[in-house]
Tab-separated table of C-alpha atoms in Angstrom:
chain	number	residue	atom	x	y	z
A	794	MET	CA	0.912	6.951	-64.683
A	795	LYS	CA	1.785	4.256	-62.159
A	796	PRO	CA	-0.429	1.137	-62.272
A	797	ILE	CA	-2.011	1.838	-58.890
A	798	GLU	CA	-2.950	5.347	-60.054
A	799	VAL	CA	-5.143	3.806	-62.711
A	800	PHE	CA	-7.439	2.539	-59.975
A	801	GLN	CA	-7.475	5.950	-58.329
A	802	LYS	CA	-8.350	7.499	-61.678
A	803	TYR	CA	-11.146	5.021	-62.369
A	804	LEU	CA	-12.752	5.197	-58.919
A	805	ARG	CA	-16.551	5.688	-59.217
A	806	GLN	CA	-16.296	5.033	-62.951
A	807	SER	CA	-17.389	2.093	-65.031
A	808	VAL	CA	-14.581	-0.394	-65.692
A	809	LEU	CA	-14.241	-3.658	-67.539
A	810	VAL	CA	-12.446	-6.471	-65.740
A	811	GLU	CA	-11.238	-9.538	-67.589
A	812	VAL	CA	-10.355	-12.414	-65.267
A	813	LYS	CA	-8.129	-15.408	-65.821
A	814	GLY	CA	-10.158	-18.084	-67.562
A	815	GLY	CA	-11.678	-15.547	-69.914
A	816	LYS	CA	-14.823	-14.170	-68.278
A	817	THR	CA	-15.452	-10.423	-68.476
A	818	TYR	CA	-17.288	-8.180	-66.038
A	819	ARG	CA	-18.326	-4.534	-66.061
A	820	GLY	CA	-19.136	-2.458	-63.000
A	821	VAL	CA	-18.477	0.783	-61.168
A	822	LEU	CA	-15.141	0.629	-59.355
A	823	ASP	CA	-15.882	1.209	-55.689
A	824	GLY	CA	-12.652	0.181	-54.026
A	825	PHE	CA	-9.311	-1.523	-54.366
A	826	ASP	CA	-6.298	-2.429	-52.256
A	827	GLN	CA	-2.593	-2.988	-52.813
A	828	HIS	CA	-3.208	-6.605	-53.942
A	829	MET	CA	-5.418	-5.262	-56.749
A	830	ASN	CA	-8.438	-6.822	-55.108
A	831	LEU	CA	-11.297	-4.871	-56.628
A	832	VAL	CA	-14.821	-3.980	-55.522
A	833	LEU	CA	-17.309	-3.269	-58.295
A	834	ASN	CA	-20.851	-1.991	-57.827
A	835	ASP	CA	-23.701	-2.812	-60.195
A	836	THR	CA	-21.535	-5.496	-61.727
A	837	VAL	CA	-22.678	-7.457	-64.740
A	838	GLU	CA	-21.005	-10.389	-66.396
A	839	VAL	CA	-20.606	-9.581	-70.089
A	840	LEU	CA	-21.495	-12.722	-72.014
A	841	GLU	CA	-20.107	-13.804	-75.379
A	842	ASN	CA	-23.255	-12.726	-77.224
A	843	GLY	CA	-23.061	-9.224	-75.736
A	844	THR	CA	-25.877	-9.700	-73.238
A	845	THR	CA	-25.192	-9.234	-69.534
A	846	LYS	CA	-25.954	-11.086	-66.289
A	847	PRO	CA	-26.278	-8.896	-63.133
A	848	CYS	CA	-23.948	-9.732	-60.160
A	849	GLY	CA	-24.530	-6.738	-57.809
A	850	THR	CA	-21.582	-5.609	-55.690
A	851	ALA	CA	-18.811	-8.052	-56.512
A	852	LEU	CA	-15.325	-8.516	-55.131
A	853	PHE	CA	-12.622	-9.749	-57.457
A	854	ARG	CA	-9.413	-11.237	-56.134
A	855	GLY	CA	-6.426	-9.384	-57.506
A	856	ASP	CA	-4.613	-12.522	-58.553
A	857	SER	CA	-7.531	-13.579	-60.756
A	858	VAL	CA	-7.499	-10.289	-62.671
A	859	LEU	CA	-5.985	-10.259	-66.150
A	860	TYR	CA	-6.559	-6.647	-67.027
A	861	VAL	CA	-8.734	-3.667	-66.194
A	862	ALA	CA	-9.921	-1.083	-68.713
A	863	PRO	CA	-12.601	1.632	-68.884
B	1346	MET	CA	-15.392	0.481	-49.965
B	1347	LYS	CA	-12.181	-1.480	-49.453
B	1348	PRO	CA	-12.263	-5.104	-50.638
B	1349	ILE	CA	-12.051	-6.531	-47.120
B	1350	GLU	CA	-15.050	-4.400	-46.082
B	1351	VAL	CA	-17.166	-6.270	-48.591
B	1352	PHE	CA	-16.811	-9.367	-46.454
B	1353	GLN	CA	-17.705	-7.423	-43.341
B	1354	LYS	CA	-20.764	-6.062	-45.150
B	1355	TYR	CA	-21.875	-9.488	-46.357
B	1356	LEU	CA	-21.381	-11.305	-43.031
B	1357	ARG	CA	-24.481	-13.401	-42.176
B	1358	GLN	CA	-25.830	-12.772	-45.662
B	1359	SER	CA	-26.171	-15.038	-48.653
B	1360	VAL	CA	-23.269	-14.767	-51.090
B	1361	LEU	CA	-22.334	-16.370	-54.366
B	1362	VAL	CA	-18.759	-17.614	-54.691
B	1363	GLU	CA	-17.290	-18.489	-58.061
B	1364	VAL	CA	-14.098	-20.501	-57.787
B	1365	LYS	CA	-11.276	-20.986	-60.276
B	1366	GLY	CA	-12.265	-23.786	-62.627
B	1367	GLY	CA	-15.780	-22.423	-62.950
B	1368	LYS	CA	-17.898	-23.962	-60.173
B	1369	THR	CA	-20.309	-21.692	-58.305
B	1370	TYR	CA	-21.508	-21.952	-54.723
B	1371	ARG	CA	-24.066	-20.062	-52.647
B	1372	GLY	CA	-24.157	-19.909	-48.868
B	1373	VAL	CA	-24.382	-17.657	-45.852
B	1374	LEU	CA	-21.026	-15.990	-45.175
B	1375	ASP	CA	-20.025	-16.992	-41.674
B	1376	GLY	CA	-16.401	-15.975	-41.538
B	1377	PHE	CA	-13.338	-14.871	-43.423
B	1378	ASP	CA	-9.685	-14.031	-42.811
B	1379	GLN	CA	-7.053	-11.830	-44.411
B	1380	HIS	CA	-6.260	-14.510	-47.027
B	1381	MET	CA	-9.896	-14.323	-48.202
B	1382	ASN	CA	-10.441	-17.839	-46.944
B	1383	LEU	CA	-14.209	-18.000	-46.567
B	1384	VAL	CA	-16.603	-19.986	-44.397
B	1385	LEU	CA	-20.103	-20.442	-45.783
B	1386	ASN	CA	-23.028	-22.013	-43.944
B	1387	ASP	CA	-25.831	-23.886	-45.690
B	1388	THR	CA	-23.712	-23.963	-48.814
B	1389	VAL	CA	-25.047	-25.341	-52.054
B	1390	GLU	CA	-23.230	-25.878	-55.303
B	1391	VAL	CA	-25.187	-24.128	-58.051
B	1392	LEU	CA	-25.217	-26.449	-61.051
B	1393	GLU	CA	-25.366	-25.465	-64.723
B	1394	ASN	CA	-29.065	-26.319	-64.990
B	1395	GLY	CA	-29.916	-24.098	-62.026
B	1396	THR	CA	-30.445	-26.924	-59.550
B	1397	THR	CA	-28.355	-27.076	-56.381
B	1398	LYS	CA	-26.352	-29.688	-54.449
B	1399	PRO	CA	-26.089	-29.155	-50.648
B	1400	CYS	CA	-22.557	-28.933	-49.117
B	1401	GLY	CA	-23.296	-27.794	-45.507
B	1402	THR	CA	-20.681	-25.571	-43.840
B	1403	ALA	CA	-17.917	-25.243	-46.388
B	1404	LEU	CA	-14.512	-23.604	-46.267
B	1405	PHE	CA	-13.125	-22.097	-49.442
B	1406	ARG	CA	-9.440	-21.340	-49.822
B	1407	GLY	CA	-8.940	-17.701	-50.697
B	1408	ASP	CA	-6.608	-18.442	-53.555
B	1409	SER	CA	-9.250	-20.578	-55.267
B	1410	VAL	CA	-11.811	-17.766	-55.195
B	1411	LEU	CA	-12.487	-15.857	-58.414
B	1412	TYR	CA	-15.132	-13.468	-57.182
B	1413	VAL	CA	-17.740	-13.035	-54.478
B	1414	ALA	CA	-21.119	-11.378	-55.003
B	1415	PRO	CA	-24.447	-11.210	-53.180
C	711	MET	CA	-16.452	-18.600	-37.388
C	712	LYS	CA	-12.932	-17.976	-38.676
C	713	PRO	CA	-11.783	-20.280	-41.492
C	714	ILE	CA	-9.182	-22.027	-39.337
C	715	GLU	CA	-11.853	-22.770	-36.719
C	716	VAL	CA	-13.685	-24.865	-39.277
C	717	PHE	CA	-10.843	-27.351	-39.146
C	718	GLN	CA	-10.895	-27.341	-35.364
C	719	LYS	CA	-14.651	-27.966	-35.487
C	720	TYR	CA	-14.351	-30.829	-37.967
C	721	LEU	CA	-11.442	-32.588	-36.249
C	722	ARG	CA	-12.178	-36.337	-35.893
C	723	GLN	CA	-15.187	-35.930	-38.168
C	724	SER	CA	-15.805	-37.009	-41.728
C	725	VAL	CA	-15.076	-34.287	-44.268
C	726	LEU	CA	-15.250	-33.969	-48.016
C	727	VAL	CA	-12.254	-32.395	-49.734
C	728	GLU	CA	-12.434	-31.215	-53.313
C	729	VAL	CA	-9.043	-30.572	-54.834
C	730	LYS	CA	-8.016	-28.430	-57.780
C	731	GLY	CA	-8.517	-30.464	-60.935
C	732	GLY	CA	-11.865	-31.743	-59.712
C	733	LYS	CA	-11.227	-34.924	-57.699
C	734	THR	CA	-13.134	-35.395	-54.453
C	735	TYR	CA	-12.084	-37.276	-51.333
C	736	ARG	CA	-13.799	-38.166	-48.078
C	737	GLY	CA	-12.063	-39.048	-44.824
C	738	VAL	CA	-11.836	-38.367	-41.121
C	739	LEU	CA	-9.931	-35.139	-40.483
C	740	ASP	CA	-6.979	-36.041	-38.304
C	741	GLY	CA	-4.839	-32.955	-38.499
C	742	PHE	CA	-4.111	-29.677	-40.205
C	743	ASP	CA	-1.631	-26.821	-40.100
C	744	GLN	CA	-1.632	-23.120	-40.907
C	745	HIS	CA	-1.049	-23.830	-44.631
C	746	MET	CA	-4.318	-25.813	-44.678
C	747	ASN	CA	-2.347	-28.974	-45.297
C	748	LEU	CA	-4.771	-31.678	-44.210
C	749	VAL	CA	-4.418	-35.210	-42.861
C	750	LEU	CA	-7.371	-37.503	-43.459
C	751	ASN	CA	-7.768	-41.000	-42.062
C	752	ASP	CA	-9.707	-43.739	-43.819
C	753	THR	CA	-9.709	-41.620	-46.941
C	754	VAL	CA	-11.599	-42.689	-50.025
C	755	GLU	CA	-11.649	-41.036	-53.419
C	756	VAL	CA	-15.282	-40.422	-54.365
C	757	LEU	CA	-15.655	-41.333	-58.027
C	758	GLU	CA	-18.067	-39.813	-60.545
C	759	ASN	CA	-20.408	-42.798	-60.362
C	760	GLY	CA	-20.653	-42.546	-56.562
C	761	THR	CA	-18.392	-45.510	-55.830
C	762	THR	CA	-15.250	-45.019	-53.746
C	763	LYS	CA	-11.567	-46.010	-53.936
C	764	PRO	CA	-9.751	-46.406	-50.579
C	765	CYS	CA	-6.573	-44.284	-49.988
C	766	GLY	CA	-5.871	-44.877	-46.241
C	767	THR	CA	-4.272	-41.995	-44.310
C	768	ALA	CA	-3.739	-39.298	-46.881
C	769	LEU	CA	-2.052	-35.910	-46.729
C	770	PHE	CA	-3.394	-33.147	-48.926
C	771	ARG	CA	-1.323	-30.071	-49.706
C	772	GLY	CA	-3.202	-26.936	-48.697
C	773	ASP	CA	-2.613	-25.196	-51.984
C	774	SER	CA	-4.285	-28.028	-53.879
C	775	VAL	CA	-7.477	-27.772	-51.801
C	776	LEU	CA	-10.493	-26.063	-53.374
C	777	TYR	CA	-12.947	-26.455	-50.534
C	778	VAL	CA	-13.683	-28.552	-47.470
C	779	ALA	CA	-17.165	-29.486	-46.307
C	780	PRO	CA	-18.712	-32.027	-43.933
D	425	MET	CA	20.149	-4.054	-70.468
D	426	LYS	CA	18.399	-5.114	-67.272
D	427	PRO	CA	14.790	-6.267	-67.667
D	428	ILE	CA	13.363	-3.279	-65.821
D	429	GLU	CA	15.281	-0.938	-68.127
D	430	VAL	CA	13.283	-2.283	-71.033
D	431	PHE	CA	10.202	-0.652	-69.581
D	432	GLN	CA	12.071	2.624	-69.093
D	433	LYS	CA	13.221	2.426	-72.705
D	434	TYR	CA	9.731	1.723	-74.039
D	435	LEU	CA	7.924	4.398	-71.999
D	436	ARG	CA	5.623	6.480	-74.248
D	437	GLN	CA	6.197	4.010	-77.070
D	438	SER	CA	3.938	1.415	-78.599
D	439	VAL	CA	4.438	-2.073	-77.134
D	440	LEU	CA	2.919	-5.479	-77.680
D	441	VAL	CA	1.928	-7.429	-74.577
D	442	GLU	CA	1.168	-11.130	-74.752
D	443	VAL	CA	-0.629	-12.388	-71.666
D	444	LYS	CA	-0.932	-15.894	-70.256
D	445	GLY	CA	-3.757	-17.638	-72.026
D	446	GLY	CA	-2.630	-16.329	-75.366
D	447	LYS	CA	-4.301	-12.945	-75.936
D	448	THR	CA	-2.224	-10.098	-77.354
D	449	TYR	CA	-2.589	-6.373	-76.807
D	450	ARG	CA	-0.896	-3.297	-78.243
D	451	GLY	CA	-0.776	0.114	-76.625
D	452	VAL	CA	1.436	2.996	-75.597
D	453	LEU	CA	3.301	2.151	-72.392
D	454	ASP	CA	2.338	4.809	-69.865
D	455	GLY	CA	3.593	3.328	-66.635
D	456	PHE	CA	4.916	0.296	-64.799
D	457	ASP	CA	5.990	-0.754	-61.337
D	458	GLN	CA	8.362	-3.273	-59.818
D	459	HIS	CA	5.778	-6.084	-60.161
D	460	MET	CA	5.724	-5.482	-63.927
D	461	ASN	CA	2.174	-4.240	-63.674
D	462	LEU	CA	1.767	-2.226	-66.846
D	463	VAL	CA	-0.397	0.711	-67.894
D	464	LEU	CA	-1.065	1.036	-71.607
D	465	ASN	CA	-2.849	3.932	-73.294
D	466	ASP	CA	-4.890	3.558	-76.490
D	467	THR	CA	-4.794	-0.182	-75.994
D	468	VAL	CA	-6.232	-2.522	-78.569
D	469	GLU	CA	-6.605	-6.267	-78.388
D	470	VAL	CA	-4.980	-7.773	-81.456
D	471	LEU	CA	-7.261	-10.521	-82.706
D	472	GLU	CA	-6.232	-13.686	-84.542
D	473	ASN	CA	-7.375	-12.310	-87.910
D	474	GLY	CA	-5.230	-9.192	-87.474
D	475	THR	CA	-8.104	-6.851	-86.667
D	476	THR	CA	-8.148	-4.966	-83.351
D	477	LYS	CA	-10.639	-4.229	-80.564
D	478	PRO	CA	-10.132	-0.924	-78.648
D	479	CYS	CA	-9.677	-1.154	-74.807
D	480	GLY	CA	-8.637	2.437	-73.910
D	481	THR	CA	-6.245	2.845	-70.974
D	482	ALA	CA	-5.719	-0.658	-69.671
D	483	LEU	CA	-3.862	-2.008	-66.673
D	484	PHE	CA	-2.228	-5.412	-66.952
D	485	ARG	CA	-1.238	-7.386	-63.894
D	486	GLY	CA	2.429	-8.270	-64.012
D	487	ASP	CA	1.878	-11.910	-63.212
D	488	SER	CA	-0.400	-12.322	-66.213
D	489	VAL	CA	2.236	-11.000	-68.620
D	490	LEU	CA	4.103	-13.512	-70.762
D	491	TYR	CA	6.303	-11.122	-72.691
D	492	VAL	CA	6.539	-7.528	-73.829
D	493	ALA	CA	7.974	-6.417	-77.148
D	494	PRO	CA	7.901	-3.274	-79.309
E	197	MET	CA	-1.507	-35.867	-36.388
E	198	LYS	CA	0.050	-32.779	-37.945
E	199	PRO	CA	0.624	-32.949	-41.714
E	200	ILE	CA	4.413	-32.989	-41.396
E	201	GLU	CA	4.187	-35.945	-39.008
E	202	VAL	CA	2.638	-37.998	-41.784
E	203	PHE	CA	5.946	-37.895	-43.585
E	204	GLN	CA	7.798	-38.870	-40.412
E	205	LYS	CA	5.374	-41.778	-39.984
E	206	TYR	CA	5.762	-42.981	-43.564
E	207	LEU	CA	9.576	-42.710	-43.690
E	208	ARG	CA	11.084	-45.940	-45.141
E	209	GLN	CA	7.602	-47.088	-46.134
E	210	SER	CA	5.922	-47.363	-49.494
E	211	VAL	CA	3.814	-44.324	-50.372
E	212	LEU	CA	1.665	-43.291	-53.291
E	213	VAL	CA	2.178	-39.749	-54.600
E	214	GLU	CA	-0.329	-38.145	-56.937
E	215	VAL	CA	1.012	-35.052	-58.637
E	216	LYS	CA	-0.772	-32.141	-60.242
E	217	GLY	CA	-1.687	-33.099	-63.768
E	218	GLY	CA	-2.835	-36.534	-62.661
E	219	LYS	CA	0.187	-38.850	-62.730
E	220	THR	CA	0.674	-41.265	-59.855
E	221	TYR	CA	3.915	-42.662	-58.457
E	222	ARG	CA	4.754	-45.259	-55.809
E	223	GLY	CA	8.037	-45.532	-53.961
E	224	VAL	CA	9.715	-45.848	-50.589
E	225	LEU	CA	9.797	-42.454	-48.852
E	226	ASP	CA	13.439	-41.670	-48.162
E	227	GLY	CA	13.339	-38.029	-47.241
E	228	PHE	CA	11.389	-34.803	-47.147
E	229	ASP	CA	11.796	-31.180	-46.168
E	230	GLN	CA	9.554	-28.353	-44.969
E	231	HIS	CA	8.469	-27.558	-48.554
E	232	MET	CA	7.107	-31.108	-48.856
E	233	ASN	CA	9.760	-31.872	-51.425
E	234	LEU	CA	9.913	-35.662	-51.348
E	235	VAL	CA	12.581	-38.244	-52.111
E	236	LEU	CA	11.304	-41.669	-53.103
E	237	ASN	CA	13.454	-44.754	-53.636
E	238	ASP	CA	12.553	-47.535	-56.053
E	239	THR	CA	9.952	-45.257	-57.559
E	240	VAL	CA	7.591	-46.483	-60.229
E	241	GLU	CA	5.040	-44.523	-62.205
E	242	VAL	CA	1.681	-46.257	-61.851
E	243	LEU	CA	0.039	-46.216	-65.272
E	244	GLU	CA	-3.693	-46.138	-66.032
E	245	ASN	CA	-3.772	-49.835	-66.870
E	246	GLY	CA	-2.172	-50.772	-63.548
E	247	THR	CA	1.251	-51.555	-64.952
E	248	THR	CA	4.294	-49.637	-63.690
E	249	LYS	CA	7.316	-47.855	-65.180
E	250	PRO	CA	10.476	-47.758	-62.993
E	251	CYS	CA	11.984	-44.293	-62.160
E	252	GLY	CA	14.634	-45.157	-59.515
E	253	THR	CA	15.309	-42.569	-56.801
E	254	ALA	CA	13.072	-39.665	-57.690
E	255	LEU	CA	12.688	-36.210	-56.210
E	256	PHE	CA	9.275	-34.596	-56.319
E	257	ARG	CA	8.840	-30.862	-55.884
E	258	GLY	CA	6.450	-30.141	-53.029
E	259	ASP	CA	4.364	-27.711	-54.985
E	260	SER	CA	3.643	-30.338	-57.625
E	261	VAL	CA	2.265	-32.794	-55.057
E	262	LEU	CA	-1.517	-33.213	-54.799
E	263	TYR	CA	-1.663	-35.828	-52.093
E	264	VAL	CA	0.382	-38.546	-50.451
E	265	ALA	CA	-1.065	-41.812	-49.160
E	266	PRO	CA	0.280	-45.212	-48.159
F	161	MET	CA	27.867	-24.256	-62.915
F	162	LYS	CA	25.192	-22.492	-60.883
F	163	PRO	CA	21.942	-21.733	-62.712
F	164	ILE	CA	22.488	-17.967	-62.658
F	165	GLU	CA	25.929	-18.449	-64.217
F	166	VAL	CA	24.249	-19.900	-67.273
F	167	PHE	CA	22.805	-16.495	-68.028
F	168	GLN	CA	26.188	-14.868	-67.510
F	169	LYS	CA	27.711	-17.424	-69.894
F	170	TYR	CA	25.055	-16.872	-72.560
F	171	LEU	CA	25.082	-13.057	-72.423
F	172	ARG	CA	25.314	-11.602	-75.975
F	173	GLN	CA	24.716	-15.069	-77.416
F	174	SER	CA	21.717	-16.567	-79.141
F	175	VAL	CA	19.440	-18.515	-76.791
F	176	LEU	CA	16.218	-20.448	-77.127
F	177	VAL	CA	13.519	-19.735	-74.554
F	178	GLU	CA	10.560	-22.045	-74.143
F	179	VAL	CA	7.750	-20.478	-72.151
F	180	LYS	CA	4.919	-22.066	-70.239
F	181	GLY	CA	2.118	-22.804	-72.663
F	182	GLY	CA	4.547	-24.143	-75.236
F	183	LYS	CA	5.725	-21.235	-77.379
F	184	THR	CA	9.404	-20.984	-78.238
F	185	TYR	CA	11.489	-17.899	-78.915
F	186	ARG	CA	15.074	-17.299	-80.049
F	187	GLY	CA	17.053	-14.143	-79.496
F	188	VAL	CA	20.332	-12.670	-78.294
F	189	LEU	CA	20.384	-12.544	-74.489
F	190	ASP	CA	20.888	-8.906	-73.527
F	191	GLY	CA	20.084	-8.925	-69.856
F	192	PHE	CA	18.598	-10.767	-66.903
F	193	ASP	CA	17.888	-10.273	-63.233
F	194	GLN	CA	17.571	-12.450	-60.144
F	195	HIS	CA	13.944	-13.316	-61.014
F	196	MET	CA	15.145	-14.791	-64.312
F	197	ASN	CA	13.376	-12.041	-66.183
F	198	LEU	CA	15.137	-12.035	-69.532
F	199	VAL	CA	15.785	-9.438	-72.210
F	200	LEU	CA	16.345	-10.782	-75.707
F	201	ASN	CA	17.368	-8.716	-78.735
F	202	ASP	CA	16.387	-9.615	-82.288
F	203	THR	CA	13.855	-12.023	-80.904
F	204	VAL	CA	11.851	-14.280	-83.157
F	205	GLU	CA	9.054	-16.641	-82.250
F	206	VAL	CA	9.903	-20.080	-83.607
F	207	LEU	CA	6.716	-21.515	-85.083
F	208	GLU	CA	5.759	-25.174	-85.294
F	209	ASN	CA	6.604	-25.378	-89.000
F	210	GLY	CA	10.122	-24.017	-88.363
F	211	THR	CA	9.458	-20.533	-89.718
F	212	THR	CA	9.944	-17.507	-87.475
F	213	LYS	CA	8.023	-14.331	-86.572
F	214	PRO	CA	10.145	-11.282	-85.555
F	215	CYS	CA	9.457	-9.705	-82.090
F	216	GLY	CA	12.389	-7.237	-81.739
F	217	THR	CA	13.705	-6.619	-78.211
F	218	ALA	CA	11.463	-8.679	-75.980
F	219	LEU	CA	11.226	-9.014	-72.229
F	220	PHE	CA	10.178	-12.361	-70.793
F	221	ARG	CA	8.882	-12.666	-67.259
F	222	GLY	CA	10.941	-15.184	-65.321
F	223	ASP	CA	7.961	-17.064	-64.013
F	224	SER	CA	6.738	-17.747	-67.521
F	225	VAL	CA	10.036	-19.367	-68.554
F	226	LEU	CA	10.195	-23.154	-68.771
F	227	TYR	CA	13.779	-23.537	-69.895
F	228	VAL	CA	16.589	-21.701	-71.628
F	229	ALA	CA	19.093	-23.327	-73.937
F	230	PRO	CA	21.605	-22.192	-76.566
G	393	MET	CA	18.221	-38.435	-47.729
G	394	LYS	CA	17.013	-34.817	-47.811
G	395	PRO	CA	15.626	-33.602	-51.151
G	396	ILE	CA	18.514	-31.194	-51.768
G	397	GLU	CA	20.996	-34.036	-51.234
G	398	VAL	CA	19.538	-35.801	-54.233
G	399	PHE	CA	20.937	-33.083	-56.436
G	400	GLN	CA	24.320	-33.334	-54.723
G	401	LYS	CA	24.236	-37.096	-55.306
G	402	TYR	CA	23.328	-36.783	-58.970
G	403	LEU	CA	25.844	-34.041	-59.800
G	404	ARG	CA	27.789	-34.925	-63.006
G	405	GLN	CA	25.368	-37.812	-63.624
G	406	SER	CA	22.635	-38.262	-66.173
G	407	VAL	CA	19.191	-37.312	-64.860
G	408	LEU	CA	15.693	-37.279	-66.264
G	409	VAL	CA	13.663	-34.112	-65.652
G	410	GLU	CA	9.908	-34.071	-66.199
G	411	VAL	CA	8.494	-30.574	-66.334
G	412	LYS	CA	4.992	-29.307	-65.766
G	413	GLY	CA	3.057	-29.691	-68.985
G	414	GLY	CA	4.494	-33.150	-69.566
G	415	LYS	CA	7.735	-32.764	-71.485
G	416	THR	CA	10.719	-34.849	-70.441
G	417	TYR	CA	14.415	-34.043	-70.735
G	418	ARG	CA	17.623	-35.965	-70.058
G	419	GLY	CA	21.010	-34.452	-69.407
G	420	VAL	CA	24.051	-34.402	-67.154
G	421	LEU	CA	23.303	-32.406	-64.001
G	422	ASP	CA	25.855	-29.599	-63.871
G	423	GLY	CA	24.435	-27.340	-61.208
G	424	PHE	CA	21.512	-26.406	-59.040
G	425	ASP	CA	20.489	-23.828	-56.470
G	426	GLN	CA	18.110	-23.638	-53.518
G	427	HIS	CA	15.149	-22.907	-55.825
G	428	MET	CA	15.781	-26.215	-57.601
G	429	ASN	CA	16.747	-24.340	-60.721
G	430	LEU	CA	18.782	-26.923	-62.626
G	431	VAL	CA	21.572	-26.781	-65.189
G	432	LEU	CA	21.872	-29.785	-67.469
G	433	ASN	CA	24.646	-30.384	-69.984
G	434	ASP	CA	24.170	-32.342	-73.200
G	435	THR	CA	20.432	-32.083	-72.691
G	436	VAL	CA	18.025	-33.846	-75.002
G	437	GLU	CA	14.254	-33.676	-75.042
G	438	VAL	CA	12.896	-37.209	-74.867
G	439	LEU	CA	10.001	-37.415	-77.313
G	440	GLU	CA	6.928	-39.640	-77.053
G	441	ASN	CA	8.267	-42.087	-79.626
G	442	GLY	CA	11.534	-42.521	-77.701
G	443	THR	CA	13.661	-40.438	-80.043
G	444	THR	CA	15.501	-37.385	-78.710
G	445	LYS	CA	16.024	-33.747	-79.735
G	446	PRO	CA	19.333	-32.128	-78.591
G	447	CYS	CA	19.099	-28.901	-76.458
G	448	GLY	CA	22.754	-28.426	-75.332
G	449	THR	CA	23.301	-26.820	-71.912
G	450	ALA	CA	19.833	-26.033	-70.652
G	451	LEU	CA	18.593	-24.235	-67.569
G	452	PHE	CA	15.318	-25.354	-66.055
G	453	ARG	CA	13.378	-23.119	-63.695
G	454	GLY	CA	12.742	-24.916	-60.421
G	455	ASP	CA	9.084	-24.096	-60.336
G	456	SER	CA	8.543	-25.775	-63.689
G	457	VAL	CA	10.069	-29.067	-62.499
G	458	LEU	CA	7.710	-31.931	-61.653
G	459	TYR	CA	10.256	-34.537	-60.702
G	460	VAL	CA	13.865	-35.512	-61.197
G	461	ALA	CA	15.094	-39.081	-61.476
G	462	PRO	CA	18.231	-40.842	-62.684
């Protein structure tokens, strides 16, 4: 599976996004582009203690993304 | 929704911008370009303790943006 | 307003520039280019305690700029 | 062996990926592209104490990769 | 004044260069190119305590420059 | 000697690679490309205390390399 | 003097290279290219206490170089 296909596969599904600097977010993947910019719906920041902080529809810059997983 | 459409959707609305390094700003999205450079009106920096510091019309470089949310 | 128009709007006016790493400068915007390189006249570094340190006509590299505000 | 051939060689095999910032992951290499974006199946984060945390099918941005080894 | 004109203006004059990471240098600007790579003659590193350490003719990579001032 | 010729010279020889962030690796240079991506066989991480940790055939991204030496 | 001419001038001479992150090296400049990748012969790392650690013929990636001086 090519990297870009992962986004196609995960569209409309819940994904975890870890960004550079260490923060982690979870949301429903709603869109992406060739720069790996990502749109997540119903996004929450996943805090260290396991609780979450709601962020709504969030856009993540591709170059701040470390990895994406389901 | 493609990433760039998020900006179109949020135009004239209040958005939260987290920048690399951890600072967070809120303002009314007034413009953007293909580099994700953003113009916010009535911007405030949102401080750790929840208080805010006014910054007026601010321009954020796209490559310093971590994520954008409503 | 497009991001680049912000610079046009602020030309000859006092602007605040925060750079990556956290330092903040204030000066009169005297020029800019498409890389967001900025020329400020009568620049001062704004220190933590609110005092300032004069820097004269300073050139800031666009890729070191975090945000620009009036 | 050219760098890109390493990925061809390790396809469908277990690889270790160390990312910038210091975290380490292990998974089965399932895909890659010319930016060194990597897809790993059955990924686990390898923690300092040797234990692991499952991440499923994960996509790593090429520019966050420090090195890849079997 | 366009950013690149600042360098033209300061040629053969003493300039202060702050680089990413926080170090500061002073020297006579002897050359530059479109990447903002800079050549300084009689360069000194300006230390925290105000004393200086001589570096001779030094070349600074443009992308390590934070700002340049007289 | 041009920089790229260094890699040609060191092919099949043991080299030390220091990466950004400070870690150091030693291995037999098995390949490289124009991005300075490097393939090392029989790689070991050289730890602070002088001991080593084996990494097998490792691929280093060029932009994470600080310097390469024999 | 244009930045690239500095390298031409210093060819076969001893130069000091400070890299991003703060380490400093001294060696005889043996080659360079348009990316400012540098080859140094008889390189030593110059430690804080003034002592040196030999590195032989070392290649420095241009984008890790902060400045070069004699």
